[in-house]
Amino acid sequence: MDKTLSIILRLCIVLILLTSTGCRTRIVDRQQVAKDERIVIRFSHVVAENTPKGLAAKKFAELVRERTNGYVEVQVFPESTLYKDGEELKALRNGEVQILAPATSKLSELSPEWQVLDLPYAFQNSSSFHAFIDGPAGLLLFEKLQSYGFLALAVWDNGFKQITNNKRPLIYPKDFRGLSFRVMPSSRLLIDQFNVFGGSAKPMPFSDVYRALKDGEVDGQENSISNIYTKEFSSLQRYLTLSNHGYLAYIVITNAQFWNSLPDWIKNVLQETMAEVELWEREKAKELNEEQLRIIRQQGRVEIHTLSEGERQIWESAFEPLYSKLEKEVNPELIKYLRQLKEKTD
Ligand code: LMR
C-alpha cells in the first residue's frame, strides 16, 4: 500500500477511534476572511528552526494558510519562546496552545508506557521505529493520550541519539563511570540508561542544556545530531560518540476538545496537510542529520568515535536489564511487540 495512503488511513483510524469524524474530501476555495474571523492555532516547540521539527512546523503553517486562504493561521513558537519542557503539556490541556510536538520520552509524564520507545537499541533503523509506532503498539500508545484529552495527529522523526561529553572518549560502558549526563525530563528509563553504565543522569528542560554544559553542571548529554549542531553543544563538548543507541521522534498532538470544535472542512485540511508534512519531515530529518554531521566533522572541534559493531554489542548486552525492568512496569504487550520486531529486523 502506498506510504501516503497508509499514513492518511492510520490518521483516519486514530481519529475515527477518538472523534466522530472520518476522512472526507477537502472543501476548497473559502472566501477571504476578516482578521477577527480567523482561527488561530498556536504551535509551540522547544527546538531551533533549522531542525526537522522546526522546519516541519513552519511548512505546516505555510500550507494551512495557503489552503484556507488565511482563514486558519498557525502561529509557530520555536525554541521554548512560548512554553518550555515541563510547561507545554499543561498549556495544551488548558487550551493555551493547540499543537505540540514533544519527544516521545516527554510523554512519559502522562503514562510510563512511552518509555518503551526509549529502550536502547530497540530500533535498528528508522523503518523499524516506524513499523512499531505505525502499528498496533502505536495505537495502544495513542489511545493512552485520549485519557488526557489529547489527539495524536502525526509522528515526526528526528533521528538516532548520540552522546557528547567533556571528559573522555566514551567507547565502553566503564568509560561512563563517574560522569553526569543531561537527559530529557519525565523518562525514568533515560536515567537508568546512564546509571547501568555507572554514570548519573540529570533530567532538565532542553532550553537549559547549553548553560548546563557550559557551566559544567553536567559532563555530557545525549541527543540527535541536529540538536547537537543547532544548539552548538558540539562547540562546548570535546568528545562525540556516534552510538545510535536511542531514537528521537515526536508525536504531534492537539487538544481533542479544540479539534472537535473545528468545522469538518478545516479538520480535513489540517489532517491531510499533517499527513503530507509527516512524509516530507521524515525525509528532511534524515537529510538534515547527515548534512549537519558532515559540518560537525568539517569544523573539527570535537573528537568523534563511531561505535564498532563489537562495541555496540557490548553496549546492547549491558543495557539488557533495562528491558526486563521496564517489562514489570508497563503493558507487557508493548515489550512483546518490540521483541518480535527486533527478531524480524536483527
Ligand atoms: C530534548 O529535550 O533533548 C529534545 O526533546 C528536544 C527536541 O524536541 O528535539
Short mmCIF file of C-alpha atoms in Angstrom, two decimals, residues 9-345:
data_model
loop_
_atom_site.label_atom_id
_atom_site.label_comp_id
_atom_site.label_asym_id
_atom_site.label_seq_id
_atom_site.Cartn_x
_atom_site.Cartn_y
_atom_site.Cartn_z
CA LEU A 9 -5.52 5.79 6.72
CA ARG A 10 -3.67 5.50 10.07
CA LEU A 11 -4.64 9.03 10.91
CA CYS A 12 -8.25 8.27 9.96
CA ILE A 13 -8.31 5.11 12.12
CA VAL A 14 -6.95 7.03 15.09
CA LEU A 15 -9.27 9.99 14.52
CA ILE A 16 -12.35 7.77 13.92
CA LEU A 17 -11.48 5.97 17.19
CA LEU A 18 -11.27 9.25 19.02
CA THR A 19 -13.73 11.52 17.19
CA SER A 20 -17.00 11.15 15.26
CA THR A 21 -15.50 12.46 12.05
CA GLY A 22 -13.53 10.47 9.47
CA CYS A 23 -11.75 11.42 6.26
CA ARG A 24 -13.82 13.38 3.76
CA THR A 25 -12.87 15.23 0.60
CA ARG A 26 -11.27 18.63 1.12
CA ILE A 27 -13.66 21.65 0.75
CA VAL A 28 -11.71 24.20 -1.25
CA ASP A 29 -11.82 27.87 -2.09
CA ARG A 30 -13.07 29.68 1.01
CA GLN A 31 -13.67 33.42 0.63
CA GLN A 32 -11.12 35.91 2.01
CA VAL A 33 -11.95 36.30 5.71
CA ALA A 34 -11.82 39.19 8.14
CA LYS A 35 -8.93 39.16 10.63
CA ASP A 36 -11.28 38.65 13.59
CA GLU A 37 -12.97 35.65 11.87
CA ARG A 38 -9.69 33.73 11.62
CA ILE A 39 -8.99 30.59 13.60
CA VAL A 40 -5.59 30.90 15.30
CA ILE A 41 -3.67 27.72 16.13
CA ARG A 42 -0.66 28.20 18.41
CA PHE A 43 2.05 25.58 17.81
CA SER A 44 4.76 25.55 20.50
CA HIS A 45 8.03 23.60 20.37
CA VAL A 46 11.45 23.66 22.02
CA VAL A 47 13.99 23.32 19.21
CA ALA A 48 15.73 25.64 16.78
CA GLU A 49 14.02 26.44 13.49
CA ASN A 50 16.71 24.77 11.35
CA THR A 51 15.80 21.31 12.64
CA PRO A 52 13.45 18.64 11.26
CA LYS A 53 10.71 19.62 13.71
CA GLY A 54 11.31 23.36 13.34
CA LEU A 55 11.14 23.25 9.53
CA ALA A 56 8.13 20.93 9.50
CA ALA A 57 6.17 23.21 11.86
CA LYS A 58 6.88 26.16 9.55
CA LYS A 59 5.92 24.16 6.46
CA PHE A 60 2.68 23.04 8.08
CA ALA A 61 1.82 26.64 8.99
CA GLU A 62 2.51 27.90 5.44
CA LEU A 63 0.46 25.16 3.75
CA VAL A 64 -2.50 25.62 6.10
CA ARG A 65 -2.53 29.40 5.50
CA GLU A 66 -2.46 28.84 1.73
CA ARG A 67 -5.13 26.13 1.73
CA THR A 68 -7.58 28.05 3.92
CA ASN A 69 -6.95 31.47 2.33
CA GLY A 70 -5.76 32.73 5.71
CA TYR A 71 -8.91 31.56 7.50
CA VAL A 72 -6.71 29.36 9.71
CA GLU A 73 -3.47 30.87 10.99
CA VAL A 74 -0.92 28.54 12.57
CA GLN A 75 1.42 30.60 14.77
CA VAL A 76 4.67 28.70 15.45
CA PHE A 77 6.62 29.49 18.67
CA PRO A 78 10.06 27.77 18.38
CA GLU A 79 12.89 27.31 20.91
CA SER A 80 10.73 27.34 24.07
CA THR A 81 9.83 31.01 23.35
CA LEU A 82 6.22 30.41 24.47
CA TYR A 83 6.42 27.32 26.69
CA LYS A 84 9.37 25.11 27.67
CA ASP A 85 9.66 21.49 28.76
CA GLY A 86 7.55 20.93 31.86
CA GLU A 87 5.06 23.67 30.82
CA GLU A 88 3.95 22.53 27.35
CA LEU A 89 1.57 19.67 28.18
CA LYS A 90 -0.29 21.73 30.81
CA ALA A 91 -0.62 24.59 28.32
CA LEU A 92 -2.09 22.18 25.75
CA ARG A 93 -4.51 20.75 28.31
CA ASN A 94 -5.60 24.28 29.29
CA GLY A 95 -6.08 25.34 25.68
CA GLU A 96 -3.31 27.97 25.83
CA VAL A 97 -1.70 26.26 22.84
CA GLN A 98 -3.34 23.98 20.29
CA ILE A 99 -0.49 21.88 18.86
CA LEU A 100 2.72 20.47 20.36
CA ALA A 101 5.31 18.02 19.04
CA PRO A 102 7.02 16.68 22.16
CA ALA A 103 9.69 13.99 22.04
CA THR A 104 8.09 10.64 22.87
CA SER A 105 10.18 10.45 26.09
CA LYS A 106 8.40 13.53 27.46
CA LEU A 107 5.01 11.85 27.12
CA SER A 108 6.16 9.52 29.93
CA GLU A 109 4.97 12.41 32.14
CA LEU A 110 1.47 11.22 31.19
CA SER A 111 1.95 7.44 31.02
CA PRO A 112 5.09 5.37 31.66
CA GLU A 113 4.36 3.19 28.59
CA TRP A 114 6.01 5.83 26.38
CA GLN A 115 9.38 4.82 27.88
CA VAL A 116 9.23 1.73 25.66
CA LEU A 117 10.44 3.97 22.84
CA ASP A 118 13.45 4.99 24.95
CA LEU A 119 14.81 1.44 25.26
CA PRO A 120 18.38 1.49 23.91
CA TYR A 121 18.85 -0.35 20.62
CA ALA A 122 15.12 -1.06 20.43
CA PHE A 123 15.17 0.02 16.78
CA GLN A 124 17.79 -0.90 14.20
CA ASN A 125 16.79 1.93 11.88
CA SER A 126 14.02 4.48 11.28
CA SER A 127 11.92 1.93 9.34
CA SER A 128 11.79 -0.40 12.34
CA PHE A 129 10.75 2.55 14.53
CA HIS A 130 8.01 3.42 12.01
CA ALA A 131 6.89 -0.22 11.85
CA PHE A 132 6.45 -0.13 15.63
CA ILE A 133 4.76 3.25 16.02
CA ASP A 134 2.62 2.94 12.87
CA GLY A 135 1.37 -0.50 14.02
CA PRO A 136 -0.81 -1.84 16.86
CA ALA A 137 1.68 -0.71 19.55
CA GLY A 138 1.37 2.87 18.32
CA LEU A 139 -2.42 2.73 18.56
CA LEU A 140 -2.13 1.41 22.13
CA LEU A 141 0.08 4.39 22.97
CA PHE A 142 -2.09 6.93 21.12
CA GLU A 143 -5.20 5.72 22.98
CA LYS A 144 -3.31 6.44 26.24
CA LEU A 145 -3.20 10.10 25.16
CA GLN A 146 -7.01 10.15 24.86
CA SER A 147 -7.50 9.92 28.64
CA TYR A 148 -5.58 13.22 28.88
CA GLY A 149 -7.78 14.86 26.25
CA PHE A 150 -5.06 14.72 23.58
CA LEU A 151 -5.22 13.51 19.98
CA ALA A 152 -2.20 12.22 18.03
CA LEU A 153 -2.05 13.87 14.60
CA ALA A 154 1.32 12.66 13.28
CA VAL A 155 4.65 11.06 14.14
CA TRP A 156 7.67 13.12 13.13
CA ASP A 157 11.26 11.90 13.10
CA ASN A 158 14.46 13.37 14.26
CA GLY A 159 16.94 10.51 14.30
CA PHE A 160 19.24 8.40 16.41
CA LYS A 161 20.67 9.92 19.57
CA GLN A 162 24.43 10.27 20.03
CA ILE A 163 26.41 11.07 23.18
CA THR A 164 28.72 14.02 23.85
CA ASN A 165 30.85 14.77 26.92
CA ASN A 166 33.82 16.81 28.05
CA LYS A 167 35.89 14.27 29.98
CA ARG A 168 36.91 11.32 27.83
CA PRO A 169 36.10 9.24 24.76
CA LEU A 170 33.07 7.03 25.52
CA ILE A 171 33.81 3.67 23.92
CA TYR A 172 32.95 1.10 26.61
CA PRO A 173 30.36 1.17 29.43
CA LYS A 174 33.14 1.58 32.02
CA ASP A 175 34.06 4.93 30.38
CA PHE A 176 30.80 6.40 31.75
CA ARG A 177 31.77 5.81 35.40
CA GLY A 178 31.53 8.98 37.49
CA LEU A 179 30.24 11.13 34.62
CA SER A 180 26.91 13.02 34.68
CA PHE A 181 24.61 13.46 31.69
CA ARG A 182 21.56 15.59 30.94
CA VAL A 183 18.53 13.60 29.90
CA MET A 184 15.06 14.63 28.79
CA PRO A 185 12.59 15.15 31.64
CA SER A 186 9.93 12.57 32.62
CA SER A 187 11.53 9.32 31.45
CA ARG A 188 12.90 7.22 34.35
CA LEU A 189 14.36 4.86 31.75
CA LEU A 190 16.75 7.52 30.43
CA ILE A 191 18.14 7.93 33.96
CA ASP A 192 18.52 4.15 34.33
CA GLN A 193 20.25 4.04 30.94
CA PHE A 194 23.20 6.06 32.27
CA ASN A 195 23.08 4.52 35.77
CA VAL A 196 23.51 1.00 34.36
CA PHE A 197 26.87 2.16 32.91
CA GLY A 198 27.98 3.69 36.22
CA GLY A 199 27.17 7.26 35.21
CA SER A 200 24.48 9.58 36.58
CA ALA A 201 21.72 11.44 34.77
CA LYS A 202 20.09 14.81 35.39
CA PRO A 203 16.67 15.49 33.77
CA MET A 204 16.31 19.11 32.68
CA PRO A 205 14.42 21.16 30.07
CA PHE A 206 16.04 21.32 26.64
CA SER A 207 16.31 25.11 26.99
CA ASP A 208 18.71 24.69 29.96
CA VAL A 209 21.15 22.24 28.33
CA TYR A 210 23.55 24.72 26.72
CA ARG A 211 24.05 26.59 30.02
CA ALA A 212 24.38 23.33 31.99
CA LEU A 213 27.13 22.09 29.65
CA LYS A 214 28.86 25.48 29.65
CA ASP A 215 28.81 25.74 33.48
CA GLY A 216 29.89 22.11 33.89
CA GLU A 217 26.66 21.29 35.75
CA VAL A 218 26.72 18.07 33.71
CA ASP A 219 29.62 16.47 31.84
CA GLY A 220 27.61 15.48 28.77
CA GLN A 221 24.29 14.83 27.12
CA GLU A 222 22.57 12.65 24.53
CA ASN A 223 20.72 13.97 21.52
CA SER A 224 20.32 13.78 17.76
CA ILE A 225 22.97 15.38 15.56
CA SER A 226 20.51 18.11 14.52
CA ASN A 227 20.05 19.19 18.15
CA ILE A 228 23.76 18.86 18.94
CA TYR A 229 24.55 21.03 15.92
CA THR A 230 21.77 23.66 16.01
CA LYS A 231 22.20 24.27 19.78
CA GLU A 232 26.01 24.30 19.36
CA PHE A 233 26.58 21.62 22.01
CA SER A 234 29.42 20.45 19.76
CA SER A 235 31.21 23.76 20.45
CA LEU A 236 31.13 23.07 24.20
CA GLN A 237 31.94 19.36 24.18
CA ARG A 238 35.26 17.63 23.39
CA TYR A 239 34.04 14.11 22.63
CA LEU A 240 31.20 12.77 20.48
CA THR A 241 30.35 9.04 20.32
CA LEU A 242 28.18 8.03 17.38
CA SER A 243 26.29 5.30 19.26
CA ASN A 244 22.83 5.37 17.62
CA HIS A 245 21.61 3.97 20.94
CA GLY A 246 18.20 5.63 21.11
CA TYR A 247 15.66 7.02 18.65
CA LEU A 248 14.43 10.62 18.97
CA ALA A 249 10.97 11.11 17.49
CA TYR A 250 7.97 13.32 18.12
CA ILE A 251 4.24 12.84 18.48
CA VAL A 252 2.35 15.81 17.07
CA ILE A 253 -0.60 16.26 19.42
CA THR A 254 -3.58 18.54 19.73
CA ASN A 255 -6.24 19.18 22.34
CA ALA A 256 -9.22 16.90 21.46
CA GLN A 257 -11.80 19.45 22.66
CA PHE A 258 -10.27 22.12 20.40
CA TRP A 259 -10.04 19.65 17.49
CA ASN A 260 -13.68 18.54 17.84
CA SER A 261 -14.81 22.19 17.88
CA LEU A 262 -13.42 22.74 14.36
CA PRO A 263 -15.65 22.59 11.26
CA ASP A 264 -15.16 19.32 9.32
CA TRP A 265 -13.68 21.08 6.30
CA ILE A 266 -10.92 22.55 8.49
CA LYS A 267 -10.25 19.21 10.19
CA ASN A 268 -9.86 17.63 6.74
CA VAL A 269 -7.43 20.33 5.55
CA LEU A 270 -5.38 20.06 8.76
CA GLN A 271 -5.41 16.24 8.68
CA GLU A 272 -4.39 15.95 5.02
CA THR A 273 -1.74 18.66 5.39
CA MET A 274 -0.37 16.97 8.51
CA ALA A 275 -0.13 13.63 6.62
CA GLU A 276 1.70 15.32 3.75
CA VAL A 277 4.10 17.17 6.08
CA GLU A 278 4.77 13.95 8.01
CA LEU A 279 6.13 12.29 4.85
CA TRP A 280 8.17 15.39 3.98
CA GLU A 281 9.51 15.71 7.56
CA ARG A 282 10.73 12.12 7.74
CA GLU A 283 12.82 12.60 4.61
CA LYS A 284 14.07 16.00 5.80
CA ALA A 285 15.13 14.58 9.17
CA LYS A 286 17.42 12.04 7.52
CA GLU A 287 18.90 14.65 5.17
CA LEU A 288 19.47 17.29 7.89
CA ASN A 289 21.14 14.92 10.36
CA GLU A 290 23.52 13.66 7.66
CA GLU A 291 24.31 17.21 6.45
CA GLN A 292 24.86 18.58 9.95
CA LEU A 293 27.14 15.66 10.92
CA ARG A 294 29.24 16.48 7.86
CA ILE A 295 29.54 20.09 9.10
CA ILE A 296 30.49 18.96 12.64
CA ARG A 297 33.21 16.76 11.13
CA GLN A 298 34.48 19.65 8.96
CA GLN A 299 34.53 22.01 11.97
CA GLY A 300 36.95 19.59 13.65
CA ARG A 301 36.14 20.89 17.16
CA VAL A 302 35.09 17.56 18.61
CA GLU A 303 36.81 14.15 18.68
CA ILE A 304 34.37 11.71 17.07
CA HIS A 305 34.26 7.98 17.78
CA THR A 306 31.90 5.76 15.79
CA LEU A 307 30.97 2.64 17.79
CA SER A 308 32.11 -0.52 16.02
CA GLU A 309 29.69 -3.46 15.70
CA GLY A 310 31.57 -5.24 18.51
CA GLU A 311 31.43 -2.19 20.80
CA ARG A 312 27.71 -1.73 20.05
CA GLN A 313 27.04 -5.35 21.03
CA ILE A 314 28.81 -4.77 24.37
CA TRP A 315 26.60 -1.71 24.98
CA GLU A 316 23.48 -3.59 23.89
CA SER A 317 24.03 -6.55 26.26
CA ALA A 318 24.90 -4.16 29.12
CA PHE A 319 21.55 -2.41 28.51
CA GLU A 320 19.56 -5.70 28.62
CA PRO A 321 18.46 -5.29 32.31
CA LEU A 322 16.53 -2.16 31.25
CA TYR A 323 14.18 -4.33 29.17
CA SER A 324 13.31 -6.75 31.97
CA LYS A 325 12.91 -3.83 34.45
CA LEU A 326 10.51 -1.98 32.13
CA GLU A 327 8.57 -5.19 31.36
CA LYS A 328 7.42 -5.18 35.01
CA GLU A 329 6.25 -1.57 34.83
CA VAL A 330 4.31 -1.31 31.55
CA ASN A 331 1.86 -3.26 29.41
CA PRO A 332 3.90 -6.40 28.52
CA GLU A 333 2.23 -6.40 25.09
CA LEU A 334 4.38 -3.41 24.15
CA ILE A 335 7.62 -5.18 25.01
CA LYS A 336 6.35 -8.29 23.21
CA TYR A 337 5.73 -6.23 20.02
CA LEU A 338 9.20 -4.75 20.39
CA ARG A 339 10.93 -8.11 20.80
CA GLN A 340 9.01 -9.55 17.81
CA LEU A 341 10.09 -6.57 15.73
CA LYS A 342 13.72 -6.88 16.85
CA GLU A 343 13.74 -10.58 15.90
CA LYS A 344 12.47 -9.65 12.44
CA THR A 345 15.00 -6.88 11.89
#
